[in-house]
Amino acid sequence: MNRTPTTLTAQPGTIRLRLTPLPEFYIPTLSATLTTISGMPVAGQPVTFTATTLFGPVNLGTAVTDANGTATIHNAIVPVFAIATPFYSATFAGTACYTAATAHGILLFIPLPG
C-alpha cells in the first residue's frame, strides 16, 4: 500500500516573559498545519513541537491536528537556556497511511512582559 505524501507548514512564534505567578519564559501559541501534497488537510494526527538549543532538543509539546489540519499548543514553557533559540521544529511521525513530515518555524524573542 502506498502512503499519501504529506507536508507540514510551521507558523512563526514568539517567546515572551510572564511575571506572574512566577517569572517564566513561554510561547503563547505555536501552530503547524499538516496537509497532503495536494493541499487536503490531515485531521486527527499528532504533531510534536521541539526547540533545538545548544544543549539539545527541548520538547515544547504535542497537539493533534483539527479539521483544518492545524495542530496548536498554547503557553509552552521555555527554559532560560532556550530563550535565544531562533527556530523550532514541528514533526509528524507518519502513519501507515501518511508519510512523515517536518517543518521549521521562526521563534522571535520579545523580552518585554506579555
Tab-separated table of N, CA and C in Angstrom:
chain	number	residue	atom	x	y	z
A	1	MET	N	0.843	-1.184	0.000
A	1	MET	CA	0.000	0.000	0.000
A	1	MET	C	0.887	1.246	0.000
A	2	ASN	N	0.572	2.180	-0.849
A	2	ASN	CA	1.321	3.429	-0.901
A	2	ASN	C	0.779	4.405	0.129
A	3	ARG	N	1.701	5.043	0.853
A	3	ARG	CA	1.289	6.061	1.821
A	3	ARG	C	1.129	7.396	1.101
A	4	THR	N	0.170	8.196	1.554
A	4	THR	CA	-0.065	9.513	0.976
A	4	THR	C	1.010	10.475	1.470
A	5	PRO	N	1.717	11.147	0.557
A	5	PRO	CA	2.731	12.125	0.983
A	5	PRO	C	2.080	13.321	1.686
A	6	THR	N	2.752	13.813	2.725
A	6	THR	CA	2.246	14.958	3.480
A	6	THR	C	3.270	16.079	3.504
A	7	THR	N	2.794	17.258	3.840
A	7	THR	CA	3.662	18.407	4.046
A	7	THR	C	3.200	19.125	5.303
A	8	LEU	N	4.135	19.710	6.012
A	8	LEU	CA	3.847	20.411	7.257
A	8	LEU	C	4.329	21.844	7.105
A	9	THR	N	3.507	22.807	7.530
A	9	THR	CA	3.862	24.218	7.460
A	9	THR	C	3.807	24.800	8.865
A	10	ALA	N	4.933	25.337	9.348
A	10	ALA	CA	5.012	25.886	10.706
A	10	ALA	C	4.855	27.400	10.682
A	11	GLN	N	4.067	27.921	11.615
A	11	GLN	CA	3.858	29.361	11.738
A	11	GLN	C	4.900	29.958	12.689
A	12	PRO	N	5.288	31.218	12.505
A	12	PRO	CA	6.225	31.861	13.439
A	12	PRO	C	5.632	31.941	14.851
A	13	GLY	N	6.512	31.926	15.841
A	13	GLY	CA	6.084	32.054	17.231
A	13	GLY	C	6.941	33.073	17.956
A	14	THR	N	6.501	33.485	19.144
A	14	THR	CA	7.271	34.431	19.953
A	14	THR	C	7.498	33.865	21.339
A	15	ILE	N	8.688	34.106	21.871
A	15	ILE	CA	8.994	33.757	23.259
A	15	ILE	C	8.787	35.026	24.073
A	16	ARG	N	7.951	34.936	25.091
A	16	ARG	CA	7.607	36.101	25.909
A	16	ARG	C	7.991	35.843	27.366
A	17	LEU	N	7.943	36.900	28.166
A	17	LEU	CA	8.192	36.813	29.599
A	17	LEU	C	6.870	37.023	30.327
A	18	ARG	N	6.540	36.067	31.226
A	18	ARG	CA	5.354	36.191	32.064
A	18	ARG	C	5.856	36.413	33.486
A	19	LEU	N	5.323	37.423	34.169
A	19	LEU	CA	5.815	37.771	35.505
A	19	LEU	C	5.041	37.106	36.644
A	20	THR	N	3.793	36.722	36.404
A	20	THR	CA	3.010	36.114	37.479
A	20	THR	C	2.443	34.780	37.034
A	21	PRO	N	2.255	33.802	37.910
A	21	PRO	CA	2.539	33.888	39.347
A	21	PRO	C	4.034	33.879	39.669
A	22	LEU	N	4.828	33.237	38.829
A	22	LEU	CA	6.292	33.281	38.973
A	22	LEU	C	6.870	33.669	37.615
A	23	PRO	N	7.978	34.416	37.599
A	23	PRO	CA	8.576	34.783	36.307
A	23	PRO	C	8.980	33.547	35.507
A	24	GLU	N	8.596	33.520	34.239
A	24	GLU	CA	8.975	32.414	33.363
A	24	GLU	C	8.847	32.871	31.916
A	25	PHE	N	9.589	32.191	31.057
A	25	PHE	CA	9.500	32.449	29.632
A	25	PHE	C	8.538	31.426	29.037
A	26	TYR	N	7.746	31.869	28.083
A	26	TYR	CA	6.770	30.967	27.471
A	26	TYR	C	6.478	31.398	26.039
A	27	ILE	N	5.889	30.500	25.289
A	27	ILE	CA	5.434	30.783	23.929
A	27	ILE	C	3.908	30.739	23.979
A	28	PRO	N	3.246	31.887	23.764
A	28	PRO	CA	1.786	31.903	23.878
A	28	PRO	C	1.101	30.891	22.954
A	29	THR	N	1.528	30.840	21.689
A	29	THR	CA	0.896	29.935	20.721
A	29	THR	C	1.919	29.497	19.683
A	30	LEU	N	1.913	28.204	19.395
A	30	LEU	CA	2.676	27.659	18.262
A	30	LEU	C	1.714	26.804	17.462
A	31	SER	N	1.775	26.919	16.147
A	31	SER	CA	0.897	26.078	15.334
A	31	SER	C	1.595	25.651	14.053
A	32	ALA	N	1.135	24.508	13.560
A	32	ALA	CA	1.636	23.962	12.302
A	32	ALA	C	0.474	23.261	11.616
A	33	THR	N	0.465	23.310	10.292
A	33	THR	CA	-0.633	22.725	9.533
A	33	THR	C	-0.123	21.567	8.684
A	34	LEU	N	-0.817	20.425	8.820
A	34	LEU	CA	-0.464	19.197	8.108
A	34	LEU	C	-1.464	18.995	6.968
A	35	THR	N	-0.943	18.872	5.765
A	35	THR	CA	-1.786	18.631	4.594
A	35	THR	C	-1.162	17.543	3.733
A	36	THR	N	-1.977	17.020	2.837
A	36	THR	CA	-1.421	16.143	1.812
A	36	THR	C	-0.748	17.050	0.788
A	37	ILE	N	0.060	16.481	-0.081
A	37	ILE	CA	0.737	17.332	-1.054
A	37	ILE	C	-0.246	17.977	-2.019
A	38	SER	N	-1.474	17.453	-2.096
A	38	SER	CA	-2.496	18.076	-2.939
A	38	SER	C	-3.247	19.186	-2.196
A	39	GLY	N	-2.887	19.413	-0.899
A	39	GLY	CA	-3.472	20.511	-0.150
A	39	GLY	C	-4.641	20.160	0.746
A	40	MET	N	-5.016	18.896	0.811
A	40	MET	CA	-6.124	18.485	1.683
A	40	MET	C	-5.637	18.400	3.131
A	41	PRO	N	-6.411	18.951	4.100
A	41	PRO	CA	-5.989	18.881	5.499
A	41	PRO	C	-5.996	17.447	6.010
A	42	VAL	N	-5.052	17.160	6.904
A	42	VAL	CA	-4.979	15.844	7.537
A	42	VAL	C	-5.352	16.042	9.009
A	43	ALA	N	-6.527	15.576	9.396
A	43	ALA	CA	-7.040	15.772	10.758
A	43	ALA	C	-6.726	14.578	11.653
A	44	GLY	N	-6.703	14.845	12.959
A	44	GLY	CA	-6.581	13.782	13.953
A	44	GLY	C	-5.202	13.173	14.093
A	45	GLN	N	-4.159	13.904	13.718
A	45	GLN	CA	-2.801	13.365	13.788
A	45	GLN	C	-1.945	14.190	14.744
A	46	PRO	N	-1.064	13.540	15.514
A	46	PRO	CA	-0.211	14.276	16.458
A	46	PRO	C	0.968	14.963	15.783
A	47	VAL	N	1.218	16.190	16.206
A	47	VAL	CA	2.374	16.960	15.755
A	47	VAL	C	3.148	17.373	16.999
A	48	THR	N	4.451	17.112	17.014
A	48	THR	CA	5.296	17.445	18.156
A	48	THR	C	6.135	18.675	17.840
A	49	PHE	N	6.185	19.595	18.803
A	49	PHE	CA	6.929	20.848	18.656
A	49	PHE	C	8.184	20.771	19.517
A	50	THR	N	9.343	21.081	18.916
A	50	THR	CA	10.623	20.967	19.598
A	50	THR	C	11.498	22.170	19.281
A	51	ALA	N	12.107	22.749	20.316
A	51	ALA	CA	13.096	23.807	20.117
A	51	ALA	C	14.476	23.161	20.152
A	52	THR	N	15.336	23.526	19.226
A	52	THR	CA	16.689	22.995	19.218
A	52	THR	C	17.615	24.040	19.821
A	53	THR	N	18.272	23.680	20.922
A	53	THR	CA	19.142	24.609	21.628
A	53	THR	C	20.579	24.104	21.581
A	54	LEU	N	21.489	24.908	22.083
A	54	LEU	CA	22.885	24.485	22.180
A	54	LEU	C	23.039	23.284	23.104
A	55	PHE	N	22.071	23.088	23.998
A	55	PHE	CA	22.120	21.984	24.955
A	55	PHE	C	21.297	20.791	24.499
A	56	GLY	N	20.797	20.845	23.276
A	56	GLY	CA	19.999	19.744	22.754
A	56	GLY	C	18.542	20.139	22.579
A	57	PRO	N	17.718	19.188	22.121
A	57	PRO	CA	16.315	19.493	21.865
A	57	PRO	C	15.513	19.676	23.154
A	58	VAL	N	14.544	20.588	23.091
A	58	VAL	CA	13.619	20.823	24.201
A	58	VAL	C	12.208	20.592	23.673
A	59	ASN	N	11.515	19.608	24.245
A	59	ASN	CA	10.152	19.309	23.834
A	59	ASN	C	9.229	20.413	24.339
A	60	LEU	N	8.515	21.075	23.423
A	60	LEU	CA	7.595	22.151	23.786
A	60	LEU	C	6.169	21.648	23.944
A	61	GLY	N	5.867	20.502	23.348
A	61	GLY	CA	4.532	19.930	23.478
A	61	GLY	C	4.089	19.234	22.209
A	62	THR	N	2.964	18.531	22.334
A	62	THR	CA	2.371	17.814	21.212
A	62	THR	C	0.892	18.172	21.144
A	63	ALA	N	0.384	18.355	19.936
A	63	ALA	CA	-1.033	18.648	19.735
A	63	ALA	C	-1.542	17.823	18.563
A	64	VAL	N	-2.834	17.573	18.557
A	64	VAL	CA	-3.477	16.803	17.490
A	64	VAL	C	-4.084	17.780	16.479
A	65	THR	N	-3.922	17.465	15.203
A	65	THR	CA	-4.462	18.335	14.160
A	65	THR	C	-5.981	18.359	14.200
A	66	ASP	N	-6.551	19.544	13.934
A	66	ASP	CA	-8.000	19.713	13.908
A	66	ASP	C	-8.533	19.436	12.494
A	67	ALA	N	-9.795	19.769	12.254
A	67	ALA	CA	-10.419	19.509	10.951
A	67	ALA	C	-9.716	20.243	9.819
A	68	ASN	N	-9.032	21.347	10.133
A	68	ASN	CA	-8.281	22.104	9.121
A	68	ASN	C	-6.844	21.619	8.972
A	69	GLY	N	-6.470	20.584	9.734
A	69	GLY	CA	-5.112	20.058	9.684
A	69	GLY	C	-4.137	20.817	10.558
A	70	THR	N	-4.635	21.720	11.417
A	70	THR	CA	-3.763	22.563	12.229
A	70	THR	C	-3.643	22.033	13.654
A	71	ALA	N	-2.400	21.855	14.087
A	71	ALA	CA	-2.096	21.480	15.476
A	71	ALA	C	-1.597	22.732	16.182
A	72	THR	N	-2.126	23.010	17.382
A	72	THR	CA	-1.758	24.222	18.103
A	72	THR	C	-1.491	23.901	19.559
A	73	ILE	N	-0.363	24.408	20.065
A	73	ILE	CA	-0.100	24.331	21.503
A	73	ILE	C	-0.135	25.753	22.058
A	74	HIS	N	-0.503	25.841	23.331
A	74	HIS	CA	-0.612	27.138	23.996
A	74	HIS	C	0.240	27.157	25.255
A	75	ASN	N	0.843	28.299	25.529
A	75	ASN	CA	1.584	28.537	26.765
A	75	ASN	C	2.670	27.502	27.039
A	76	ALA	N	3.473	27.213	26.020
A	76	ALA	CA	4.597	26.282	26.181
A	76	ALA	C	5.706	26.974	26.975
A	77	ILE	N	6.118	26.356	28.069
A	77	ILE	CA	7.175	26.913	28.913
A	77	ILE	C	8.528	26.686	28.234
A	78	VAL	N	9.370	27.724	28.239
A	78	VAL	CA	10.684	27.666	27.603
A	78	VAL	C	11.745	27.823	28.683
A	79	PRO	N	12.662	26.854	28.824
A	79	PRO	CA	13.736	27.006	29.801
A	79	PRO	C	14.602	28.224	29.475
A	80	VAL	N	15.190	28.819	30.495
A	80	VAL	CA	16.010	30.021	30.312
A	80	VAL	C	17.105	29.800	29.268
A	81	PHE	N	17.728	28.619	29.265
A	81	PHE	CA	18.818	28.370	28.311
A	81	PHE	C	18.325	28.280	26.868
A	82	ALA	N	17.010	28.272	26.657
A	82	ALA	CA	16.470	28.133	25.307
A	82	ALA	C	15.878	29.428	24.765
A	83	ILE	N	15.966	30.533	25.506
A	83	ILE	CA	15.281	31.748	25.056
A	83	ILE	C	15.902	32.367	23.812
A	84	ALA	N	17.150	32.052	23.516
A	84	ALA	CA	17.800	32.621	22.332
A	84	ALA	C	17.661	31.706	21.108
A	85	THR	N	16.877	30.643	21.230
A	85	THR	CA	16.681	29.709	20.130
A	85	THR	C	15.894	30.380	19.010
A	86	PRO	N	16.458	30.492	17.808
A	86	PRO	CA	15.764	31.226	16.745
A	86	PRO	C	14.735	30.401	15.964
A	87	PHE	N	14.738	29.075	16.142
A	87	PHE	CA	13.852	28.210	15.368
A	87	PHE	C	13.259	27.113	16.229
A	88	TYR	N	12.164	26.561	15.741
A	88	TYR	CA	11.612	25.353	16.330
A	88	TYR	C	11.252	24.404	15.197
A	89	SER	N	11.041	23.149	15.538
A	89	SER	CA	10.618	22.147	14.560
A	89	SER	C	9.241	21.626	14.939
A	90	ALA	N	8.429	21.403	13.938
A	90	ALA	CA	7.155	20.712	14.095
A	90	ALA	C	7.299	19.404	13.328
A	91	THR	N	6.977	18.286	13.979
A	91	THR	CA	7.212	16.987	13.364
A	91	THR	C	5.978	16.097	13.442
A	92	PHE	N	5.642	15.517	12.309
A	92	PHE	CA	4.605	14.492	12.220
A	92	PHE	C	5.337	13.199	11.908
A	93	ALA	N	5.206	12.196	12.762
A	93	ALA	CA	5.981	10.964	12.625
A	93	ALA	C	5.530	10.077	11.478
A	94	GLY	N	4.320	10.314	10.963
A	94	GLY	CA	3.804	9.469	9.890
A	94	GLY	C	2.966	8.326	10.446
A	95	THR	N	2.210	7.695	9.574
A	95	THR	CA	1.356	6.557	9.941
A	95	THR	C	1.431	5.532	8.820
A	96	ALA	N	0.619	4.503	8.927
A	96	ALA	CA	0.544	3.512	7.856
A	96	ALA	C	-0.044	4.129	6.590
A	97	CYS	N	-0.816	5.221	6.742
A	97	CYS	CA	-1.476	5.857	5.597
A	97	CYS	C	-0.767	7.110	5.091
A	98	TYR	N	-0.008	7.790	5.973
A	98	TYR	CA	0.606	9.074	5.637
A	98	TYR	C	2.106	9.052	5.899
A	99	THR	N	2.866	9.727	5.024
A	99	THR	CA	4.311	9.828	5.212
A	99	THR	C	4.622	10.848	6.312
A	100	ALA	N	5.793	10.752	6.891
A	100	ALA	CA	6.252	11.684	7.915
A	100	ALA	C	6.555	13.036	7.288
A	101	ALA	N	6.486	14.087	8.120
A	101	ALA	CA	6.798	15.434	7.632
A	101	ALA	C	7.370	16.255	8.775
A	102	THR	N	8.270	17.181	8.434
A	102	THR	CA	8.859	18.099	9.410
A	102	THR	C	8.901	19.488	8.798
A	103	ALA	N	8.654	20.491	9.648
A	103	ALA	CA	8.752	21.885	9.216
A	103	ALA	C	9.502	22.657	10.291
A	104	HIS	N	10.134	23.750	9.887
A	104	HIS	CA	10.844	24.616	10.824
A	104	HIS	C	10.175	25.974	10.835
A	105	GLY	N	9.976	26.496	12.046
A	105	GLY	CA	9.365	27.804	12.202
A	105	GLY	C	10.300	28.743	12.935
A	106	ILE	N	10.074	30.015	12.751
A	106	ILE	CA	10.894	31.046	13.401
A	106	ILE	C	10.365	31.316	14.801
A	107	LEU	N	11.280	31.477	15.745
A	107	LEU	CA	10.941	31.914	17.103
A	107	LEU	C	11.583	33.272	17.326
A	108	LEU	N	10.795	34.233	17.713
A	108	LEU	CA	11.262	35.577	17.975
A	108	LEU	C	11.206	35.823	19.464
A	109	PHE	N	12.316	36.227	20.059
A	109	PHE	CA	12.372	36.518	21.499
A	109	PHE	C	11.981	37.953	21.731
A	110	ILE	N	10.898	38.166	22.468
A	110	ILE	CA	10.438	39.506	22.830
A	110	ILE	C	10.531	39.594	24.350
A	111	PRO	N	11.580	40.232	24.889
A	111	PRO	CA	11.846	40.172	26.325
A	111	PRO	C	10.865	40.963	27.198
A	112	LEU	N	10.038	41.799	26.613
A	112	LEU	CA	9.097	42.568	27.427
A	112	LEU	C	7.990	41.660	27.953
A	113	PRO	N	7.524	41.905	29.159
A	113	PRO	CA	6.416	41.083	29.682
A	113	PRO	C	5.212	41.156	28.757
A	114	GLY	N	4.555	40.013	28.590
A	114	GLY	CA	3.405	39.969	27.691
A	114	GLY	C	2.240	39.245	28.261
